[in-house]
Coordinates of N, CA, C and O in Angstrom, one line a residue:
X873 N 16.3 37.0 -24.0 CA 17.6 36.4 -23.7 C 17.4 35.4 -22.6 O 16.7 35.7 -21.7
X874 N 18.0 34.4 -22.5 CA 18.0 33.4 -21.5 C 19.2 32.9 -20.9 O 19.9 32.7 -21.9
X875 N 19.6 32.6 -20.0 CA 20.9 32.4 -19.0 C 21.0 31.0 -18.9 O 20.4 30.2 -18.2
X876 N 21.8 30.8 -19.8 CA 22.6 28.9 -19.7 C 23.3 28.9 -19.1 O 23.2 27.7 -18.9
X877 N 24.2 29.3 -18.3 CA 25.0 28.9 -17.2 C 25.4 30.2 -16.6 O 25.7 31.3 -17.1
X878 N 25.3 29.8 -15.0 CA 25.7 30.6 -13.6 C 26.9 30.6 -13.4 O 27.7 29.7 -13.8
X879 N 27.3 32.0 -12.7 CA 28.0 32.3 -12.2 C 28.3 31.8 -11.0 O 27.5 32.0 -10.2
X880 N 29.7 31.0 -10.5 CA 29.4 30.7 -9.2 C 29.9 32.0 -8.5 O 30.7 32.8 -8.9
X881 N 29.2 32.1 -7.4 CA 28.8 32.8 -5.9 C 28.1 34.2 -6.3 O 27.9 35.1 -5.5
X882 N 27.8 34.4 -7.9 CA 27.0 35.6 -8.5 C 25.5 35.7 -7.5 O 24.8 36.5 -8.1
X883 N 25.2 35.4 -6.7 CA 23.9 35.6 -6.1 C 23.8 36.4 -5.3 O 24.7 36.3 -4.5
X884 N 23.0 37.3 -5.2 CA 22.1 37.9 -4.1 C 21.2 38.1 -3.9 O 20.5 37.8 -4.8
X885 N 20.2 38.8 -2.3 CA 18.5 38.2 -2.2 C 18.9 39.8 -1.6 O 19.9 40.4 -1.3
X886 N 17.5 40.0 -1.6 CA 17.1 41.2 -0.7 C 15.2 41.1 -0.4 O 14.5 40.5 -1.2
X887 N 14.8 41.4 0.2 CA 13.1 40.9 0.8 C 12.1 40.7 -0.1 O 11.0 40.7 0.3
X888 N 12.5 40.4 -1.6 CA 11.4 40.5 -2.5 C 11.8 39.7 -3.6 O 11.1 39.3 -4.5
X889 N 13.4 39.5 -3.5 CA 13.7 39.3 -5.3 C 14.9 38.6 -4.6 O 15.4 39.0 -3.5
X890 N 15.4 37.1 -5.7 CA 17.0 36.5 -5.8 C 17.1 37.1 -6.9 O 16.2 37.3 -7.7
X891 N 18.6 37.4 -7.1 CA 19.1 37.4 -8.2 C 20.3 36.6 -8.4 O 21.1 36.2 -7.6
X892 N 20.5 36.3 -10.0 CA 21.6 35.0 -10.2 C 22.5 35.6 -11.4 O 22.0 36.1 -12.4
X893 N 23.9 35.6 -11.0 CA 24.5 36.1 -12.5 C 25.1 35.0 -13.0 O 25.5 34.0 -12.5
X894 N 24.9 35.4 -14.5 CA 25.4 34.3 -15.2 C 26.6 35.0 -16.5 O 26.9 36.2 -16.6
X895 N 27.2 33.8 -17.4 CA 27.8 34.7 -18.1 C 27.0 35.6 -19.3 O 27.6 36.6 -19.7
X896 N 25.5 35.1 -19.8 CA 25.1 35.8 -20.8 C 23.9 36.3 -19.8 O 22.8 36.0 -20.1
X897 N 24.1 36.9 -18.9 CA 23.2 37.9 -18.1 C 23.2 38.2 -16.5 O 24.2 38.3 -15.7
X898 N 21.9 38.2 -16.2 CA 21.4 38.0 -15.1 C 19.9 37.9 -14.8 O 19.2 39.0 -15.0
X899 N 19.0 36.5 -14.1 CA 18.2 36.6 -13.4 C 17.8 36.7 -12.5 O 18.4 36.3 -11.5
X900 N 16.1 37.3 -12.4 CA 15.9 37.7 -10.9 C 14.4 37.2 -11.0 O 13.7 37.2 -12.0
X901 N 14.2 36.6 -9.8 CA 13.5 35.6 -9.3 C 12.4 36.7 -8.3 O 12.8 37.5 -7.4
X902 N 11.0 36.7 -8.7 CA 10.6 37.8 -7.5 C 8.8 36.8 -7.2 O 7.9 36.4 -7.9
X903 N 9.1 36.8 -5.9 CA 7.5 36.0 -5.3 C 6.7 36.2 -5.9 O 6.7 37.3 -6.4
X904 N 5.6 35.2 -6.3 CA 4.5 35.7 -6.9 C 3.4 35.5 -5.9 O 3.1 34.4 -5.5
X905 N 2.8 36.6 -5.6 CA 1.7 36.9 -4.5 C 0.5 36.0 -4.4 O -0.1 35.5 -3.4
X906 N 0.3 35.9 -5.8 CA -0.7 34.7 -5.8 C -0.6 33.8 -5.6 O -1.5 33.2 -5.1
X907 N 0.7 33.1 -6.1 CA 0.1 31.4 -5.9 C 0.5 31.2 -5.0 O 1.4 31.7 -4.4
X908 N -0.3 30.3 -4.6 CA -0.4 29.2 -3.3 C -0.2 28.0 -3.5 O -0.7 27.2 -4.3
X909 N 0.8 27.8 -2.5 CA 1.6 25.9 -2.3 C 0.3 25.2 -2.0 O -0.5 25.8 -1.3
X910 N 0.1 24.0 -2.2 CA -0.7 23.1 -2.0 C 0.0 22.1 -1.4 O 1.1 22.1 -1.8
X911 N -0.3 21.2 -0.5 CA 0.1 20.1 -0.3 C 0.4 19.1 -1.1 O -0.5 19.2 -2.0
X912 N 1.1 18.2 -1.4 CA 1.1 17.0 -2.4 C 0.6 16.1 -1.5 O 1.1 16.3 -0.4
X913 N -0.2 15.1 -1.6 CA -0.5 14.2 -1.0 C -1.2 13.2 -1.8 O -2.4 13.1 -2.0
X914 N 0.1 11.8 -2.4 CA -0.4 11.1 -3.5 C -0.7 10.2 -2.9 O -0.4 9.9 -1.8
X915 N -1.8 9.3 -4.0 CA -3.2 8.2 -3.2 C -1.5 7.0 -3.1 O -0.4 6.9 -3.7
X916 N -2.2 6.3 -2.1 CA -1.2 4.6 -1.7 C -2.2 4.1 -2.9 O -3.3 4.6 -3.4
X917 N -1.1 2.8 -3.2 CA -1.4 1.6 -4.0 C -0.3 1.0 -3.4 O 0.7 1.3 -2.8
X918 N -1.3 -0.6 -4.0 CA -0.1 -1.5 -3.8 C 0.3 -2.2 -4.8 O -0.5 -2.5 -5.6
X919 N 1.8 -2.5 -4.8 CA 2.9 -2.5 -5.5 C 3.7 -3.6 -5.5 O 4.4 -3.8 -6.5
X920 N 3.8 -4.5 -4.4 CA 3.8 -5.7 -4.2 C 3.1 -6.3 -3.4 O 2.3 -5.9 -2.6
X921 N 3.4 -7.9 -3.7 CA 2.7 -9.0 -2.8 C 3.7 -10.0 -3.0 O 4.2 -10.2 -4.1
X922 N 4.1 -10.8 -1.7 CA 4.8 -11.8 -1.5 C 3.5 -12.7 -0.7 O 2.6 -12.3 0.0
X923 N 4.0 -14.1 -1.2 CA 2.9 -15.1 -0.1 C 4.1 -16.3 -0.1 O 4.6 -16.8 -1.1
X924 N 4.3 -16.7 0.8 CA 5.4 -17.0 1.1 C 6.8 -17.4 1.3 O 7.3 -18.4 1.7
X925 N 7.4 -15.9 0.7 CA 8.6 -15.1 0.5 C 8.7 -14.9 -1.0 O 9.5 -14.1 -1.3
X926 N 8.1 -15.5 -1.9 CA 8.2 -15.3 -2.9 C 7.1 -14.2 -3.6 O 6.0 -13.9 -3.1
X927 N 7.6 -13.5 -4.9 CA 7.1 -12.2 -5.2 C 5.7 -13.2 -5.9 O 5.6 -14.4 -6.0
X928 N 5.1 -12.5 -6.3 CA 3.6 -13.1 -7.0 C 3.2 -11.8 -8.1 O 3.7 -10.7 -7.9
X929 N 2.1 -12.0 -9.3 CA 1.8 -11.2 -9.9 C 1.1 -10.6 -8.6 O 1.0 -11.0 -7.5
X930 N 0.7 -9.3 -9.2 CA -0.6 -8.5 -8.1 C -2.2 -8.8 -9.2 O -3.4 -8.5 -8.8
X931 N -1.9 -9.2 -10.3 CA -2.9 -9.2 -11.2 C -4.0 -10.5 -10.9 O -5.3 -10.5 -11.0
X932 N -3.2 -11.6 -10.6 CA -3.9 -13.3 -9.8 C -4.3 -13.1 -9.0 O -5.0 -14.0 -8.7
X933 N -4.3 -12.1 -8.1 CA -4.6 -12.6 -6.5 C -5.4 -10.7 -6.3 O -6.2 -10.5 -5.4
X934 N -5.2 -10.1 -6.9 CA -6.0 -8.5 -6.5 C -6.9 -8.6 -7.5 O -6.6 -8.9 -8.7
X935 N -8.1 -8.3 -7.1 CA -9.2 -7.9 -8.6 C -9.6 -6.5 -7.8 O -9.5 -6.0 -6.7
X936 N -10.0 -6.3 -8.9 CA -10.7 -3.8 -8.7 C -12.2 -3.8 -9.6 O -12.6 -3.8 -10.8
X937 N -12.7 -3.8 -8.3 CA -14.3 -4.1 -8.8 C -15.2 -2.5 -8.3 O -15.1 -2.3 -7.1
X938 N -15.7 -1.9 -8.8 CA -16.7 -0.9 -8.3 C -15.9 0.1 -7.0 O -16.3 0.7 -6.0
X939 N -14.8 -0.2 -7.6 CA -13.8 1.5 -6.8 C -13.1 0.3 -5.2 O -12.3 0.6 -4.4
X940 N -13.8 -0.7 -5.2 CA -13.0 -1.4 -4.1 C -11.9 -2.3 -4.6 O -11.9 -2.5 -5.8
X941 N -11.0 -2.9 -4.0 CA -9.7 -3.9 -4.5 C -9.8 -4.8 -3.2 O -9.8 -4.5 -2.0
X942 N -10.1 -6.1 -3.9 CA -10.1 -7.1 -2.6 C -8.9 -8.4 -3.5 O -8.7 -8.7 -4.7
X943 N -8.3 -8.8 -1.8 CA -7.2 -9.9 -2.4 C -7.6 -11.2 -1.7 O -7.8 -11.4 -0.5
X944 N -7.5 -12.4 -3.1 CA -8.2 -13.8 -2.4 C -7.2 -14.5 -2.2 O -6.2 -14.3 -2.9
X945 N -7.2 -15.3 -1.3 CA -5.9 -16.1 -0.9 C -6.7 -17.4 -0.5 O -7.8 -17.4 0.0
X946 N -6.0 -18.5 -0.8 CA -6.3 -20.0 -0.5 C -6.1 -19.8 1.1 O -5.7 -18.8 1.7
X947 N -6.5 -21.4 1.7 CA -6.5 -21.4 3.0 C -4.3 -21.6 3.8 O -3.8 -21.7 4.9
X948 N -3.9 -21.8 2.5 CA -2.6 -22.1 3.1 C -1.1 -21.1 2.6 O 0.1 -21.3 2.6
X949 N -2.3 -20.0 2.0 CA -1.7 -18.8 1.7 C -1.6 -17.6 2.4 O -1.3 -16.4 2.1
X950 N -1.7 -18.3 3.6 CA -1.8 -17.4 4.8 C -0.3 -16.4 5.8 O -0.3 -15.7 6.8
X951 N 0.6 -16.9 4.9 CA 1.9 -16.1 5.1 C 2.2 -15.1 4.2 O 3.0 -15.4 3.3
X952 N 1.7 -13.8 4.2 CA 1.9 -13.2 2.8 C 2.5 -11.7 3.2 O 2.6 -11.6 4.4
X953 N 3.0 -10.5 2.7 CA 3.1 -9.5 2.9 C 2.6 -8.7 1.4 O 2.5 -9.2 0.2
X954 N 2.2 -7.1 2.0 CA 1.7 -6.2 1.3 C 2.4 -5.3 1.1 O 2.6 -4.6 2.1
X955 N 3.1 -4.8 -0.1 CA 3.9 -3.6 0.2 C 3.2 -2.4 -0.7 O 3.0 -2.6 -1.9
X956 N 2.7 -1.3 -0.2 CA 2.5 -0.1 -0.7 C 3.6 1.0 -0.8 O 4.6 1.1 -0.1
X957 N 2.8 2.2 -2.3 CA 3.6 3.3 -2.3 C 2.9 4.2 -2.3 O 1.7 4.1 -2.5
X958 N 3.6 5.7 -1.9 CA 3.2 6.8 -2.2 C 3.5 7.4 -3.1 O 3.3 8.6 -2.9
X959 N 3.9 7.2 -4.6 CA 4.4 8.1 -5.7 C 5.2 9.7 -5.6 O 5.1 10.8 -6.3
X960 N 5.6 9.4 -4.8 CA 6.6 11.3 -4.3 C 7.9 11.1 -4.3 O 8.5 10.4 -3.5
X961 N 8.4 11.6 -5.1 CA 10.0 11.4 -5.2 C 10.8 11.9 -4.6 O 11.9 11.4 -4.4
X962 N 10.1 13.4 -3.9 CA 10.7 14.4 -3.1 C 10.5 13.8 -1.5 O 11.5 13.4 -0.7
X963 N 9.3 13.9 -1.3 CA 8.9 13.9 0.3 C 9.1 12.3 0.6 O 9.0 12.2 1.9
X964 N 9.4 11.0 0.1 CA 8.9 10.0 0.6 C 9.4 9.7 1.7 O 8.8 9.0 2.5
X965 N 10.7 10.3 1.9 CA 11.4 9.7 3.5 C 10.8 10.6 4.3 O 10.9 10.2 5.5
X966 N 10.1 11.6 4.3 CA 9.2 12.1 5.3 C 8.1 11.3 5.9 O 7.6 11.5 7.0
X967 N 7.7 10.3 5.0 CA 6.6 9.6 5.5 C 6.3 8.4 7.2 O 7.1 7.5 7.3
X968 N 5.6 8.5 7.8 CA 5.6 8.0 8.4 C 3.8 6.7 8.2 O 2.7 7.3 8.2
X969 N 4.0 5.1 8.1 CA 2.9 4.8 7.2 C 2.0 3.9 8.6 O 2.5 3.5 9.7
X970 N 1.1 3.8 8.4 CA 0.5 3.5 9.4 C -0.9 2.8 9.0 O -1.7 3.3 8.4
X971 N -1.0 1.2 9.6 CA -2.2 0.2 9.0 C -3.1 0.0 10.2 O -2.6 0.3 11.3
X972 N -4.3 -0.5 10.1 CA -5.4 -1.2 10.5 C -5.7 -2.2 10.2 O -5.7 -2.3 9.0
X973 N -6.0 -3.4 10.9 CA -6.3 -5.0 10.1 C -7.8 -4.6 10.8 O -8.5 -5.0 9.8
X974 N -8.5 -4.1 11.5 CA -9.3 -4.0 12.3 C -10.4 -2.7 12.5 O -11.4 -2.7 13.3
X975 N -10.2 -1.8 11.8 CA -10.3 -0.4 11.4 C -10.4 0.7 12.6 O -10.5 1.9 12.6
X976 N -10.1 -0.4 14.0 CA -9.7 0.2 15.4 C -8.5 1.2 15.8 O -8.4 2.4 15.9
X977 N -7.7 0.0 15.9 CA -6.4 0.4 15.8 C -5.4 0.3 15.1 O -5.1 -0.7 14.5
X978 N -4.8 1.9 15.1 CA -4.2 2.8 14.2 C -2.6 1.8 14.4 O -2.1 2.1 15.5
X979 N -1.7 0.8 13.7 CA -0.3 0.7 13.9 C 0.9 1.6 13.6 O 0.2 2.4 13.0
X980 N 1.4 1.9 13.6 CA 2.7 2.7 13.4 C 3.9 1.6 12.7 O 4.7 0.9 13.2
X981 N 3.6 1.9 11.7 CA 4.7 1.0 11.0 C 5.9 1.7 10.6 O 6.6 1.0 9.8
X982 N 6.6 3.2 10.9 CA 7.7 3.9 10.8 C 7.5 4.3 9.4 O 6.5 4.7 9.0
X983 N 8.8 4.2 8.6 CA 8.8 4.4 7.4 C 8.9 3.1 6.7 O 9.7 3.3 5.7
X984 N 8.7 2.1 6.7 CA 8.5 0.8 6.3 C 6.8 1.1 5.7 O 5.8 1.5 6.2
X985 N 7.1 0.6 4.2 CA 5.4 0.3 3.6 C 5.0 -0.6 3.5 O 3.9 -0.7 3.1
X986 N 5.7 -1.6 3.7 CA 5.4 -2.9 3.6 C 4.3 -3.5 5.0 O 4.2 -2.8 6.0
X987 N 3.5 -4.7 4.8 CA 3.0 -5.4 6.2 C 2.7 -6.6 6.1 O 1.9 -7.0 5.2
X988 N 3.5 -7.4 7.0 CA 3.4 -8.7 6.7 C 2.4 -9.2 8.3 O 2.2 -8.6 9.3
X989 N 1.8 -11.0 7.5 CA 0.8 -11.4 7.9 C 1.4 -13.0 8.0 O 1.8 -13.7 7.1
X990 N 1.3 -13.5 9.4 CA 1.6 -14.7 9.5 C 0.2 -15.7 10.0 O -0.6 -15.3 10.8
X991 N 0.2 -17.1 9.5 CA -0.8 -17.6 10.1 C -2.3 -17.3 10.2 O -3.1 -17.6 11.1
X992 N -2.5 -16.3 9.0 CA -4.2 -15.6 9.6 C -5.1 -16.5 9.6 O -4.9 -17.5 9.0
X993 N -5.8 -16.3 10.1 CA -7.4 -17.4 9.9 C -8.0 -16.9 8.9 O -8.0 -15.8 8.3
X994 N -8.6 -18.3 8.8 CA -9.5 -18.1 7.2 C -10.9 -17.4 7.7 O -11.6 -17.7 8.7
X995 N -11.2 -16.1 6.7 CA -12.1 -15.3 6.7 C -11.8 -13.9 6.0 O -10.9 -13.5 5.3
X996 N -13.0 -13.1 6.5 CA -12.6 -11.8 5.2 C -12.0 -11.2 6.4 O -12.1 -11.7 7.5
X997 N -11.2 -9.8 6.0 CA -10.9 -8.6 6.4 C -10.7 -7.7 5.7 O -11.0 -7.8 4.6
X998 N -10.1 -6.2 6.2 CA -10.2 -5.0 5.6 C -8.7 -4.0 6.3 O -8.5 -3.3 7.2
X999 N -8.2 -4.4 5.6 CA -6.2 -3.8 5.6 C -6.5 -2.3 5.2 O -6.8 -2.0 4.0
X1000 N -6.5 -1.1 6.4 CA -6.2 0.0 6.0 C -5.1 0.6 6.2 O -4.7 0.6 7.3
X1001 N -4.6 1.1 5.3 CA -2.9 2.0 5.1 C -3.1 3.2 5.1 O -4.1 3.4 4.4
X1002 N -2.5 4.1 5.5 CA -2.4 5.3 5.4 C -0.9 6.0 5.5 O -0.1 5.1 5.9
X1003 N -0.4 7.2 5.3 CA 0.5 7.9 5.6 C 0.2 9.1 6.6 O -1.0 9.3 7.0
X1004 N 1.2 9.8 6.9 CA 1.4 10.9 7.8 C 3.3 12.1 7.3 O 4.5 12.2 7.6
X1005 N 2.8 12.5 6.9 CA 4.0 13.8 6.8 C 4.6 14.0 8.0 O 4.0 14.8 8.9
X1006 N 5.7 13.3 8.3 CA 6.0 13.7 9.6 C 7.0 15.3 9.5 O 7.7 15.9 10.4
X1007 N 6.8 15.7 8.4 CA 7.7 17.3 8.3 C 6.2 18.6 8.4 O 6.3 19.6 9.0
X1008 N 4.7 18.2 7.7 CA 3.8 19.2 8.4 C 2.8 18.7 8.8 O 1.8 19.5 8.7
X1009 N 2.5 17.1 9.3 CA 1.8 16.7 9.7 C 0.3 16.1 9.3 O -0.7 16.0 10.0
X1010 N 0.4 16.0 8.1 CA -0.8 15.8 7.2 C -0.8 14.5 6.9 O 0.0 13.7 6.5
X1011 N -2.0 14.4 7.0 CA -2.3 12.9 6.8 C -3.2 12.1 5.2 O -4.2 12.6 4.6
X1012 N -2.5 11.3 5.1 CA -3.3 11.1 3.0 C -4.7 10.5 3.8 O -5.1 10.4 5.0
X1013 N -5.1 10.2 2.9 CA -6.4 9.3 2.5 C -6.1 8.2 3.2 O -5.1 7.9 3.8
X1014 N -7.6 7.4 3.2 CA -6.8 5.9 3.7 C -7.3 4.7 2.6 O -8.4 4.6 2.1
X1015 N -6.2 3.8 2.4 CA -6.5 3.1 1.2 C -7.3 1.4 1.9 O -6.7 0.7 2.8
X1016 N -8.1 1.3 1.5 CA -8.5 0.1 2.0 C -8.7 -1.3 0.8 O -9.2 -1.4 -0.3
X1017 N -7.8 -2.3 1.7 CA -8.2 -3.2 0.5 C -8.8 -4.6 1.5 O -8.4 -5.1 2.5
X1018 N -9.8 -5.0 0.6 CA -10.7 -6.0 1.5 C -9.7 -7.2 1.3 O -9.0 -7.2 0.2
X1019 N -9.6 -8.0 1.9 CA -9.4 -9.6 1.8 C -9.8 -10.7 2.3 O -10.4 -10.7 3.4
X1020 N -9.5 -11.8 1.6 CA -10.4 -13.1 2.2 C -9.5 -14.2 1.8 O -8.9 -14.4 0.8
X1021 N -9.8 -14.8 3.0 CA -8.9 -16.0 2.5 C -9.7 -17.2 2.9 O -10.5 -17.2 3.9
X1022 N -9.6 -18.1 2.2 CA -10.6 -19.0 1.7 C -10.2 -20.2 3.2 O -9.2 -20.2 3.8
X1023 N -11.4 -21.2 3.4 CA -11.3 -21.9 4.6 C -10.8 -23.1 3.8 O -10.8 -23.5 2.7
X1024 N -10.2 -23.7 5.2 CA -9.5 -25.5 4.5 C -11.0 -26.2 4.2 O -12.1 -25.9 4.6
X1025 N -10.6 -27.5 3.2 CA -11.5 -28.1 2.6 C -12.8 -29.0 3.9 O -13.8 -29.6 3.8
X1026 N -12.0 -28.8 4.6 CA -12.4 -29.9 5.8 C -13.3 -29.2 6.4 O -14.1 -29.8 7.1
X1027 N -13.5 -27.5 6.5 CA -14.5 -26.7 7.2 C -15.1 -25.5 5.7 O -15.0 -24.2 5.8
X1028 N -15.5 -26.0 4.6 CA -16.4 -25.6 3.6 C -17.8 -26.0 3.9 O -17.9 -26.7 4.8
X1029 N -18.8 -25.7 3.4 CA -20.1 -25.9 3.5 C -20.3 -27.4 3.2 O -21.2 -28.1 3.8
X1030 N -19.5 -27.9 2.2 CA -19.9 -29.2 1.7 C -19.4 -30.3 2.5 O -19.7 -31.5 2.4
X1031 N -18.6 -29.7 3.3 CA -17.6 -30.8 4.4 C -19.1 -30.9 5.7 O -19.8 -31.8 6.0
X1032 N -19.1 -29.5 6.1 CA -20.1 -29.4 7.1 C -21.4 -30.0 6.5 O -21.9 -30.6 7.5
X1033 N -22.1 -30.2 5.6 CA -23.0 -30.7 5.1 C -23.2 -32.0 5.5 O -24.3 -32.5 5.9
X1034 N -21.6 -32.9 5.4 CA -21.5 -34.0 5.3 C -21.4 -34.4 6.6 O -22.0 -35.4 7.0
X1035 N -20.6 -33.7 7.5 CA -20.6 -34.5 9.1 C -21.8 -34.4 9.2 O -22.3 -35.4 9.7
X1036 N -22.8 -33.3 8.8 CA -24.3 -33.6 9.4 C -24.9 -34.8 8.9 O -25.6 -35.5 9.6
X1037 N -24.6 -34.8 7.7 CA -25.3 -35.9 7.1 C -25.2 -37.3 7.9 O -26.1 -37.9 8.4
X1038 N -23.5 -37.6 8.1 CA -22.8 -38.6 8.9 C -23.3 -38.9 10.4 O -23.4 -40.0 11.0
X1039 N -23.7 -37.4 10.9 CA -24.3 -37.7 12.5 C -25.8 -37.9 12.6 O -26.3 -38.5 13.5
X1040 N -26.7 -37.1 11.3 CA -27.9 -38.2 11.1 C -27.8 -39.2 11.1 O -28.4 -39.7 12.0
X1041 N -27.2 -40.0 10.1 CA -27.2 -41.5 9.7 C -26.5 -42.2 10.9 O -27.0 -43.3 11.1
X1042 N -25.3 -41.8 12.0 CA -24.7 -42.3 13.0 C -26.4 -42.6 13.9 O -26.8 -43.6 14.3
X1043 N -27.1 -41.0 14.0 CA -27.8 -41.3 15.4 C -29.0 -42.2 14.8 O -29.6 -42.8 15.7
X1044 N -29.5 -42.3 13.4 CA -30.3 -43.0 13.2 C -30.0 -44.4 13.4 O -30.8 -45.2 14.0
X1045 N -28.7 -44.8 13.0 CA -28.4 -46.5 13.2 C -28.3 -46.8 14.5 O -28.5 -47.9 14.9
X1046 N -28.0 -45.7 15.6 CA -28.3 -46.0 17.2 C -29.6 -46.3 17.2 O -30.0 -47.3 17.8
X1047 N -30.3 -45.6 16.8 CA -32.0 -45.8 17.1 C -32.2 -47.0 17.0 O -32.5 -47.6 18.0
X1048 N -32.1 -47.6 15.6 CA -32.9 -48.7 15.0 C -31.8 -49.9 16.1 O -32.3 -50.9 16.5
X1049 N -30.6 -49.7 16.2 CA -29.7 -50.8 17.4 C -30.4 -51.0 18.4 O -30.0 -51.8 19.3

């Protein structure tokens, strides 16, 4: 027999057992000694990307190669924000999320998942995100995603190639003057 609908205020507890009345019965609810609660603690991903206020695929600009995720960005793509999630439906406002551009120091970004990036210089880095349960204090994984953002054309290998080339040929025509 199974109980489709409760009785309202039919409940009572006593040190071992709830009980619920309903109209085609009554259940009772009693601990089970064995199981054990586990923590939930779901992996971060990221879920958006803005590069210049505007949203962008995450599929153009993120590739997932050999368990790492790195994101390339042109040299003038340098205004962008990252937003991650935790997948918890229950706990998420418990979170408190916290990044590294530096793998030094730890930021405190509250409950905001998002991190935005203004002006970076061209070069690689390594954006780590994490959470923290601020209800029992546990901390997830940390998700790391590499990035690089590509140099202006004017300081590429083939630019620098060329001033050298240019300051050979300048100091040679001094010589021969």
């Amino acid at each position: 027999m199974t109980v489709n609908e409760f009785s309202d205020g039919a409940s009572f507890k006593n040190d071992k057992s709830l009980f619920f009345g309903g109209v085609d019965g009554i259940a009772i609810i009693t601990k089970n000694r064995n199981f054990r609660s586990m923590e939930f603690m779901p992996d971060l991903s990221v879920i958006k990307l803005r590069i210049a206020g505007k949203d962008v695929p995450l599929y153009e600009y993120i590739s997932h190669r050999e368990g790492e995720n790195r994101l390339h960005l042109s040299h003038n793509q340098n205004y962008f924000s990252v937003t991650f999630s935790a997948p918890d439906y229950l706990n998420s406002a418990n979170y408190s999320y916290y990044y590294s551009l530096d793998g030094k120091v730890w930021i405190n970004n509250g409950p905001l998942s998002t991190v935005s990036f203004t002006r970076l210089s061209h070069g690689n880095y390594t954006l780590q995100m994490k959470y923290i349960n601020r209800e029992t204090g546990a901390e997830s994984s940390v998700y790391k995603l590499d990035m690089s953002i590509a140099a202006p054309w004017y300081l590429s290998v083939y630019a620098k190639l060329f001033y050298l080339l240019l300051i050979i040929g300048f100091v040679y025509l001094l010589s021969r003057i």
